[in-house]
CSV table of C-alpha atoms in Angstrom, one decimal:
chain,number,residue,atom,x,y,z
A,1,MET,CA,40.1,5.7,-57.6
A,2,MET,CA,40.6,4.8,-53.9
A,3,LYS,CA,38.9,8.1,-52.9
A,4,ILE,CA,35.8,7.3,-55.0
A,5,ASP,CA,35.6,3.9,-53.5
A,6,GLY,CA,35.9,5.4,-50.0
A,7,LEU,CA,33.1,7.8,-50.6
A,8,LYS,CA,30.9,5.1,-52.1
A,9,LEU,CA,31.4,3.0,-49.0
A,10,ILE,CA,30.5,5.9,-46.7
A,11,ARG,CA,27.4,6.5,-48.7
A,12,GLN,CA,26.4,2.8,-48.6
A,13,ILE,CA,27.0,2.6,-44.8
A,14,ALA,CA,25.0,5.9,-44.3
A,15,LEU,CA,22.1,4.4,-46.3
A,16,LEU,CA,22.1,1.3,-44.2
A,17,MET,CA,22.2,3.3,-41.0
A,18,ALA,CA,19.4,5.5,-42.3
A,19,VAL,CA,17.3,2.5,-42.9
A,20,VAL,CA,17.9,1.1,-39.4
A,21,CYS,CA,17.3,4.6,-37.9
A,22,SER,CA,14.0,5.0,-39.8
A,23,PHE,CA,12.6,1.7,-38.5
A,24,ALA,CA,13.9,2.5,-35.0
A,25,LEU,CA,12.2,5.9,-35.0
A,26,PHE,CA,9.0,4.4,-36.2
A,27,ASP,CA,9.1,1.7,-33.5
A,28,PHE,CA,9.9,4.3,-30.9
A,29,ALA,CA,6.9,6.4,-32.0
A,30,ILE,CA,4.7,3.4,-31.6
A,31,PHE,CA,6.1,2.7,-28.2
A,32,GLN,CA,5.6,6.3,-27.0
A,33,LEU,CA,2.1,6.6,-28.4
A,34,PHE,CA,0.7,3.2,-27.8
A,35,THR,CA,2.8,0.4,-26.3
A,36,LYS,CA,3.9,2.4,-23.2
A,37,ARG,CA,0.3,2.9,-22.3
A,38,CYS,CA,-0.4,-0.8,-22.4
A,39,LEU,CA,2.4,-1.9,-20.1
A,40,PRO,CA,1.1,-3.3,-16.9
A,41,SER,CA,1.3,-1.0,-13.9
A,42,TYR,CA,0.7,-3.8,-11.4
A,43,GLY,CA,1.9,-7.3,-10.6
A,44,ASP,CA,1.3,-10.2,-12.9
A,45,GLY,CA,-1.6,-11.6,-10.7
A,46,MET,CA,-3.4,-8.3,-10.8
A,47,GLN,CA,-2.9,-7.9,-14.5
A,48,ALA,CA,-4.1,-11.4,-15.4
A,49,LYS,CA,-7.1,-11.5,-13.1
A,50,SER,CA,-7.9,-7.8,-12.5
A,51,ILE,CA,-7.3,-8.5,-8.8
A,52,ASP,CA,-4.5,-10.1,-6.8
A,53,LEU,CA,-6.4,-13.1,-5.4
A,54,ALA,CA,-3.7,-13.9,-2.9
A,55,GLU,CA,-4.2,-10.6,-1.1
A,56,TYR,CA,-7.8,-11.4,-0.3
A,57,HIS,CA,-7.8,-15.1,0.5
A,58,PRO,CA,-10.5,-15.9,3.0
A,59,PHE,CA,-8.4,-17.9,5.5
A,60,ASP,CA,-4.9,-16.3,5.2
A,61,GLU,CA,-3.7,-14.6,8.4
A,62,ASP,CA,-2.5,-11.5,6.6
A,63,SER,CA,-5.5,-11.3,4.2
A,64,LYS,CA,-6.9,-7.9,3.6
A,65,ILE,CA,-10.5,-9.0,3.9
A,66,VAL,CA,-12.8,-8.1,6.8
A,67,LYS,CA,-12.6,-10.9,9.3
A,68,LEU,CA,-15.8,-11.5,11.1
A,69,LYS,CA,-17.2,-14.8,12.2
A,70,SER,CA,-21.0,-15.1,11.7
A,71,ASN,CA,-23.6,-16.9,13.8
A,72,LEU,CA,-24.7,-18.9,10.7
A,73,GLN,CA,-21.8,-21.3,10.1
A,74,LEU,CA,-23.1,-23.3,7.1
A,75,GLU,CA,-23.0,-27.0,7.1
A,76,GLY,CA,-23.8,-29.7,4.5
A,77,ASP,CA,-24.1,-28.6,0.9
A,78,LEU,CA,-22.1,-25.4,0.8
A,79,PRO,CA,-23.1,-23.0,-2.0
A,80,ILE,CA,-20.4,-22.3,-4.5
A,81,ILE,CA,-19.8,-18.6,-4.7
A,82,ASP,CA,-18.2,-16.6,-7.5
A,83,GLY,CA,-18.3,-13.0,-8.7
A,84,ALA,CA,-16.8,-9.8,-9.9
A,85,ALA,CA,-13.2,-8.7,-9.4
A,86,ALA,CA,-14.2,-5.5,-7.6
A,87,LEU,CA,-16.4,-7.5,-5.2
A,88,TYR,CA,-14.0,-10.4,-4.5
A,89,PRO,CA,-12.9,-8.9,-1.1
A,90,VAL,CA,-16.5,-8.9,-0.1
A,91,PHE,CA,-17.5,-12.4,-1.1
A,92,SER,CA,-14.2,-13.8,0.2
A,93,ALA,CA,-15.1,-12.2,3.5
A,94,PHE,CA,-18.6,-13.9,3.3
A,95,VAL,CA,-16.8,-17.2,2.9
A,96,HIS,CA,-14.5,-16.5,5.8
A,97,ALA,CA,-17.4,-15.7,8.0
A,98,ASN,CA,-19.6,-18.7,7.2
A,99,TYR,CA,-17.6,-21.6,5.6
A,100,PRO,CA,-15.1,-24.1,7.1
A,101,GLU,CA,-11.5,-23.5,6.0
A,102,SER,CA,-11.4,-26.9,4.3
A,103,SER,CA,-14.0,-25.8,1.8
A,104,VAL,CA,-11.6,-23.5,0.0
A,105,GLU,CA,-8.8,-24.9,-2.2
A,106,PHE,CA,-6.3,-22.7,-4.0
A,107,ASP,CA,-3.6,-24.1,-6.3
A,108,GLY,CA,-1.4,-21.0,-6.2
A,109,GLU,CA,-3.1,-19.4,-9.3
A,110,ASN,CA,-6.7,-20.4,-9.2
A,111,TYR,CA,-9.3,-22.0,-7.0
A,112,THR,CA,-9.6,-25.7,-7.8
A,113,VAL,CA,-12.8,-27.3,-9.0
A,114,TYR,CA,-13.4,-28.6,-5.5
A,115,SER,CA,-13.3,-25.2,-3.9
A,116,LYS,CA,-16.6,-23.6,-2.7
A,117,LEU,CA,-15.0,-20.2,-3.4
A,118,GLN,CA,-14.4,-19.5,-7.1
A,119,TYR,CA,-13.3,-16.5,-9.0
A,120,THR,CA,-14.1,-16.1,-12.7
A,121,ASN,CA,-15.1,-12.4,-12.7
A,122,THR,CA,-18.5,-11.0,-13.9
A,123,ARG,CA,-18.6,-12.7,-17.3
A,124,GLY,CA,-17.6,-16.1,-16.0
A,125,ALA,CA,-19.9,-15.9,-13.0
A,126,TYR,CA,-23.0,-15.0,-15.1
A,127,GLN,CA,-22.2,-17.8,-17.5
A,128,ARG,CA,-21.7,-20.3,-14.7
A,129,ILE,CA,-24.7,-19.4,-12.6
A,130,VAL,CA,-26.9,-20.0,-15.7
A,131,ASP,CA,-25.1,-23.2,-16.5
A,132,GLY,CA,-25.6,-24.4,-12.9
A,133,GLU,CA,-21.9,-24.6,-12.1
A,134,ILE,CA,-22.0,-22.2,-9.2
A,135,ASP,CA,-24.8,-21.3,-6.8
A,136,ILE,CA,-24.3,-17.6,-6.0
A,137,ALA,CA,-22.8,-14.8,-8.1
A,138,ILE,CA,-21.9,-11.5,-6.5
A,139,CYS,CA,-22.0,-9.0,-9.4
A,140,VAL,CA,-23.5,-5.8,-10.6
A,141,ALA,CA,-26.5,-5.9,-13.0
A,142,PRO,CA,-26.0,-8.2,-16.0
A,143,SER,CA,-25.7,-7.1,-19.7
A,144,ASP,CA,-28.6,-7.6,-22.1
A,145,GLU,CA,-26.7,-10.5,-23.6
A,146,GLN,CA,-26.3,-12.2,-20.3
A,147,LEU,CA,-30.0,-11.8,-19.5
A,148,GLU,CA,-30.9,-13.2,-23.0
A,149,TYR,CA,-28.6,-16.2,-22.4
A,150,ALA,CA,-30.5,-17.0,-19.2
A,151,LYS,CA,-33.8,-16.6,-20.9
A,152,ALA,CA,-32.8,-18.7,-23.9
A,153,THR,CA,-31.6,-21.4,-21.5
A,154,GLY,CA,-34.9,-21.3,-19.6
A,155,VAL,CA,-33.3,-20.2,-16.3
A,156,ASP,CA,-35.0,-17.7,-14.0
A,157,LEU,CA,-32.5,-15.7,-11.9
A,158,GLU,CA,-33.2,-14.0,-8.6
A,159,PHE,CA,-31.4,-10.7,-8.0
A,160,ILE,CA,-31.1,-9.6,-4.4
A,161,PRO,CA,-29.4,-6.3,-3.8
A,162,ILE,CA,-26.9,-6.6,-1.0
A,163,ALA,CA,-24.7,-3.5,-1.4
A,164,ARG,CA,-24.4,-0.3,-3.4
A,165,GLU,CA,-21.4,1.3,-5.1
A,166,ALA,CA,-20.5,4.4,-7.1
A,167,PHE,CA,-19.8,4.0,-10.8
A,168,VAL,CA,-17.0,6.4,-11.5
A,169,PHE,CA,-15.3,8.0,-14.4
A,170,LEU,CA,-11.5,8.3,-14.5
A,171,VAL,CA,-9.0,10.5,-16.2
A,172,ASN,CA,-5.2,10.8,-16.0
A,173,ALA,CA,-4.1,12.5,-12.8
A,174,ASN,CA,-2.4,15.3,-14.9
A,175,ASN,CA,-5.6,16.1,-16.7
A,176,SER,CA,-6.9,19.5,-15.3
A,177,ILE,CA,-10.5,18.4,-15.5
A,178,ASP,CA,-11.9,17.5,-12.1
A,179,ASN,CA,-15.6,17.6,-12.6
A,180,LEU,CA,-18.1,16.9,-15.4
A,181,THR,CA,-21.9,16.9,-15.6
A,182,THR,CA,-23.5,13.5,-16.3
A,183,GLN,CA,-24.8,15.1,-19.6
A,184,GLU,CA,-21.2,16.0,-20.6
A,185,VAL,CA,-20.1,12.5,-20.0
A,186,LYS,CA,-22.9,11.2,-22.2
A,187,ASP,CA,-22.0,13.7,-24.8
A,188,ILE,CA,-18.4,12.6,-24.8
A,189,TYR,CA,-19.4,9.1,-25.4
A,190,ALA,CA,-21.9,10.3,-28.1
A,191,GLY,CA,-19.0,12.0,-29.8
A,192,LYS,CA,-20.3,15.6,-29.3
A,193,TYR,CA,-17.1,16.6,-27.5
A,194,LYS,CA,-13.9,15.7,-29.2
A,195,ASN,CA,-11.4,17.8,-27.3
A,196,TRP,CA,-10.9,18.4,-23.6
A,197,LYS,CA,-10.5,22.1,-24.4
A,198,GLU,CA,-14.3,22.2,-25.2
A,199,LEU,CA,-14.9,21.3,-21.5
A,200,GLY,CA,-12.4,23.7,-20.0
A,201,GLY,CA,-9.5,21.3,-20.0
A,202,PRO,CA,-6.2,20.9,-21.9
A,203,ASP,CA,-6.0,21.1,-25.7
A,204,ARG,CA,-6.0,17.3,-26.2
A,205,LEU,CA,-8.3,14.9,-28.1
A,206,ILE,CA,-10.7,13.0,-25.9
A,207,SER,CA,-10.4,9.2,-26.1
A,208,PRO,CA,-13.4,7.6,-24.5
A,209,LEU,CA,-12.6,4.0,-23.6
A,210,THR,CA,-14.9,1.1,-23.5
A,211,ARG,CA,-14.5,-2.5,-22.2
A,212,ASN,CA,-15.6,-5.9,-23.4
A,213,GLU,CA,-19.3,-6.6,-23.6
A,214,GLY,CA,-20.5,-8.5,-20.5
A,215,SER,CA,-17.9,-7.1,-18.1
A,216,GLY,CA,-19.6,-5.5,-15.0
A,217,SER,CA,-18.3,-2.0,-15.6
A,218,GLN,CA,-19.2,-2.1,-19.4
A,219,SER,CA,-22.8,-3.1,-18.4
A,220,ALA,CA,-22.9,-0.3,-15.9
A,221,LEU,CA,-21.7,2.2,-18.6
A,222,LEU,CA,-24.4,1.0,-21.0
A,223,ASN,CA,-27.0,1.4,-18.2
A,224,PHE,CA,-25.8,4.9,-17.5
A,225,LEU,CA,-25.8,5.9,-21.1
A,226,GLY,CA,-29.3,4.6,-21.7
A,227,ASP,CA,-30.5,5.7,-25.1
A,228,THR,CA,-27.2,7.5,-25.8
A,229,GLU,CA,-25.4,5.6,-28.6
A,230,ILE,CA,-21.6,5.3,-28.2
A,231,ALA,CA,-20.4,7.3,-31.3
A,232,ALA,CA,-17.8,4.8,-32.4
A,233,ASP,CA,-15.0,2.8,-31.0
A,234,TYR,CA,-12.5,5.5,-31.7
A,235,ASP,CA,-9.9,4.4,-29.3
A,236,SER,CA,-7.6,7.2,-30.3
A,237,PHE,CA,-3.9,6.6,-30.0
A,238,PHE,CA,-3.3,10.3,-29.6
A,239,GLY,CA,-6.1,11.3,-27.2
A,240,SER,CA,-6.3,11.7,-23.5
A,241,ALA,CA,-8.6,9.0,-22.2
A,242,ILE,CA,-11.7,8.9,-20.1
A,243,GLY,CA,-12.5,5.5,-18.6
A,244,PHE,CA,-14.7,4.1,-15.9
A,245,SER,CA,-14.8,1.7,-13.0
A,246,PHE,CA,-16.2,1.3,-9.6
A,247,ARG,CA,-15.1,3.5,-6.7
A,248,PHE,CA,-13.6,0.9,-4.3
A,249,TYR,CA,-11.9,-0.9,-7.2
A,250,VAL,CA,-10.0,2.3,-8.0
A,251,GLU,CA,-9.5,3.6,-4.5
A,252,GLY,CA,-9.1,0.5,-2.4
A,253,ILE,CA,-7.9,-2.3,-4.7
A,254,VAL,CA,-5.9,-0.8,-7.6
A,255,GLU,CA,-4.7,2.3,-5.8
A,256,ASP,CA,-3.0,3.8,-8.9
A,257,GLY,CA,-2.0,7.4,-8.3
A,258,GLY,CA,-1.8,7.9,-12.1
A,259,VAL,CA,-5.6,8.2,-12.3
A,260,LYS,CA,-8.2,10.3,-10.6
A,261,MET,CA,-11.9,9.9,-10.2
A,262,LEU,CA,-14.1,12.7,-11.5
A,263,SER,CA,-16.8,14.5,-9.6
A,264,LEU,CA,-20.1,14.3,-11.4
A,265,ASN,CA,-22.5,17.3,-11.2
A,266,GLY,CA,-20.0,18.7,-8.6
A,267,VAL,CA,-20.2,15.6,-6.3
A,268,TYR,CA,-17.1,13.6,-5.6
A,269,PRO,CA,-17.6,9.8,-5.4
A,270,SER,CA,-16.6,9.5,-1.8
A,271,ALA,CA,-18.0,6.7,0.4
A,272,GLU,CA,-19.9,9.4,2.3
A,273,ASN,CA,-21.5,10.7,-0.9
A,274,VAL,CA,-22.5,7.2,-2.0
A,275,ALA,CA,-24.0,6.5,1.4
A,276,ASN,CA,-26.0,9.7,1.5
A,277,GLY,CA,-27.1,9.2,-2.1
A,278,SER,CA,-25.8,12.6,-3.4
A,279,TYR,CA,-23.4,11.0,-6.0
A,280,PRO,CA,-25.4,10.6,-9.2
A,281,ILE,CA,-24.5,7.1,-10.4
A,282,ILE,CA,-24.9,4.5,-7.8
A,283,ASN,CA,-25.1,0.8,-8.8
A,284,GLU,CA,-26.7,-2.0,-6.9
A,285,ILE,CA,-24.6,-5.0,-6.2
A,286,TYR,CA,-26.5,-8.3,-6.3
A,287,ALA,CA,-26.4,-11.8,-4.9
A,288,VAL,CA,-27.7,-13.7,-8.0
A,289,TYR,CA,-29.0,-17.2,-7.8
A,290,ARG,CA,-31.2,-19.5,-9.8
A,291,LYS,CA,-34.7,-19.6,-8.6
A,292,ASP,CA,-34.8,-23.4,-9.1
A,293,ASN,CA,-31.7,-24.0,-7.0
A,294,PRO,CA,-32.7,-26.7,-4.5
A,295,ASN,CA,-29.8,-26.0,-2.1
A,296,LYS,CA,-31.4,-24.5,1.0
A,297,ASN,CA,-28.1,-23.0,2.1
A,298,VAL,CA,-28.3,-20.6,-0.8
A,299,LYS,CA,-31.3,-18.7,0.6
A,300,LEU,CA,-29.9,-18.9,4.1
A,301,LEU,CA,-26.6,-17.3,3.0
A,302,VAL,CA,-28.2,-14.6,1.0
A,303,ASP,CA,-30.5,-13.8,3.9
A,304,TRP,CA,-27.5,-13.6,6.1
A,305,MET,CA,-25.8,-11.2,3.6
A,306,LEU,CA,-28.7,-8.8,4.4
A,307,SER,CA,-28.4,-9.4,8.2
A,308,GLU,CA,-26.6,-7.0,10.4
A,309,GLN,CA,-23.5,-9.1,10.3
A,310,GLY,CA,-23.5,-9.4,6.5
A,311,GLN,CA,-24.1,-5.7,6.1
A,312,GLN,CA,-21.3,-5.0,8.5
A,313,ILE,CA,-18.9,-6.9,6.3
A,314,VAL,CA,-20.2,-4.9,3.3
A,315,GLU,CA,-19.7,-1.6,5.1
A,316,GLU,CA,-16.2,-2.5,6.6
A,317,SER,CA,-15.2,-3.6,3.1
A,318,VAL,CA,-15.9,0.1,2.2
A,319,TYR,CA,-19.0,-0.6,0.1
A,320,CYS,CA,-22.3,0.9,1.0
A,321,ARG,CA,-24.9,-1.2,2.8
A,322,VAL,CA,-28.4,-1.6,1.6
A,323,LYS,CA,-29.9,-2.0,5.1
B,1,MET,CA,31.6,-3.0,-51.2
B,2,ASN,CA,30.4,-3.9,-54.7
B,3,ASP,CA,26.8,-3.0,-55.6
B,4,LYS,CA,25.6,-6.6,-55.6
B,5,LEU,CA,26.8,-7.2,-52.1
B,6,PHE,CA,25.4,-3.9,-50.9
B,7,ARG,CA,22.0,-4.7,-52.3
B,8,ARG,CA,22.0,-8.1,-50.6
B,9,ILE,CA,22.9,-6.5,-47.3
B,10,LEU,CA,20.3,-3.8,-47.7
B,11,PHE,CA,17.6,-6.3,-48.6
B,12,ILE,CA,18.4,-8.5,-45.5
B,13,LEU,CA,18.5,-5.4,-43.3
B,14,ILE,CA,15.1,-4.2,-44.5
B,15,ALA,CA,13.7,-7.6,-44.1
B,16,LEU,CA,15.0,-7.9,-40.5
B,17,CYS,CA,13.6,-4.4,-39.7
B,18,ILE,CA,10.2,-5.3,-41.1
B,19,VAL,CA,10.0,-8.5,-39.1
B,20,GLY,CA,11.1,-6.7,-36.0
B,21,THR,CA,8.5,-4.0,-36.4
B,22,ILE,CA,5.7,-6.4,-37.1
B,23,THR,CA,6.7,-8.4,-34.0
B,24,PHE,CA,6.8,-5.2,-32.0
B,25,VAL,CA,3.3,-4.1,-33.2
B,26,ALA,CA,1.9,-7.5,-32.6
B,27,TYR,CA,3.3,-7.5,-29.0
B,28,SER,CA,1.8,-4.0,-28.5
B,29,LEU,CA,-1.6,-5.2,-29.7
B,30,TYR,CA,-1.3,-8.3,-27.4
B,31,LEU,CA,-0.6,-6.0,-24.5
B,32,ARG,CA,-3.5,-3.8,-25.4
B,33,ALA,CA,-5.9,-6.7,-25.4
B,34,ASP,CA,-4.9,-7.5,-21.8
B,35,CYS,CA,-4.5,-4.0,-20.6
B,36,SER,CA,-6.8,-2.6,-17.9
B,37,ILE,CA,-8.5,0.7,-18.4
B,38,ILE,CA,-6.8,2.1,-15.3
B,39,SER,CA,-3.3,1.1,-16.5
B,40,TYR,CA,-4.1,2.6,-19.9
B,41,ILE,CA,-5.1,5.9,-18.5
B,42,ALA,CA,-2.4,6.1,-15.8
B,43,ASN,CA,0.4,5.4,-18.4
B,44,GLU,CA,-0.6,8.3,-20.6
B,45,SER,CA,2.2,10.7,-21.6
B,46,TRP,CA,1.8,14.2,-20.3
């Protein structure tokens, strides 16, 4: 009788352990396939805002921005300037060059409402320029939705190109693919290629990533794809991803060795190839302002961005000048 | 252990595991919503 009870107890404990192990295995599989990929590779500031603002403050001694004092030195009604994460080092340098230090207020996490320098990334900046909350947005071209919002609000925006930058496609550094044609990239997003093997790479599913509508790089992707419809949002858990960003954001700001930029049509997105125009996808970067903005300093500052000094900041910030 | 007690323990254990798994999946989805494309690609398993 004792022996039977002992066996029963062992069976019961084994069953309980089997249940726990089954759930643990399931959770482990989710972690390996999905959660691990979503863990932040960078610091909290970088993760939350796409850029660590503290590294590029306009008036910090150890700031990474290009420090050049301009001849302009704005006075009076200083334009409020905002823009995209990838361009924050550039417009922070513009502020350093032209604004008094007292015009910028940072509370440790964000710029205060009194600060003439703001950072709300592309979507925030386009919303705020139309709403009249800021004076100048430094961004890539807007999405259709953002243009429609401006139109619906009855706001005319002026877009002045002040720099150029390569729009790049990224894969994991271990992916053997180094080069694609622009047509192959379009076909990947159209769903014509499903496996990297079809393009001479490893036998892995392709997972083409997209971003939120209205983000600068998502708008750049849609511009690049043109009439090509994105097949579906098949954000495969099992595939090996292809994503996109801007060259300097990848190379100069994030600096993550786990990804690599792809050559397109055999041309690598180096600063040199962007400058000489051989890289096939180059985006204009705009200073955007409302045409009805009465602040005369807005035009003065944008004109200065196109001056030798402004373009020098663009170039030394490792973007490509337009002049 | 009698059968009634065993069934109770089994039920509680399964319930705890289900809650734990749901929490873990929800946390993963939360991370995904905040995750950058570059992180997502860099963290791929090879």
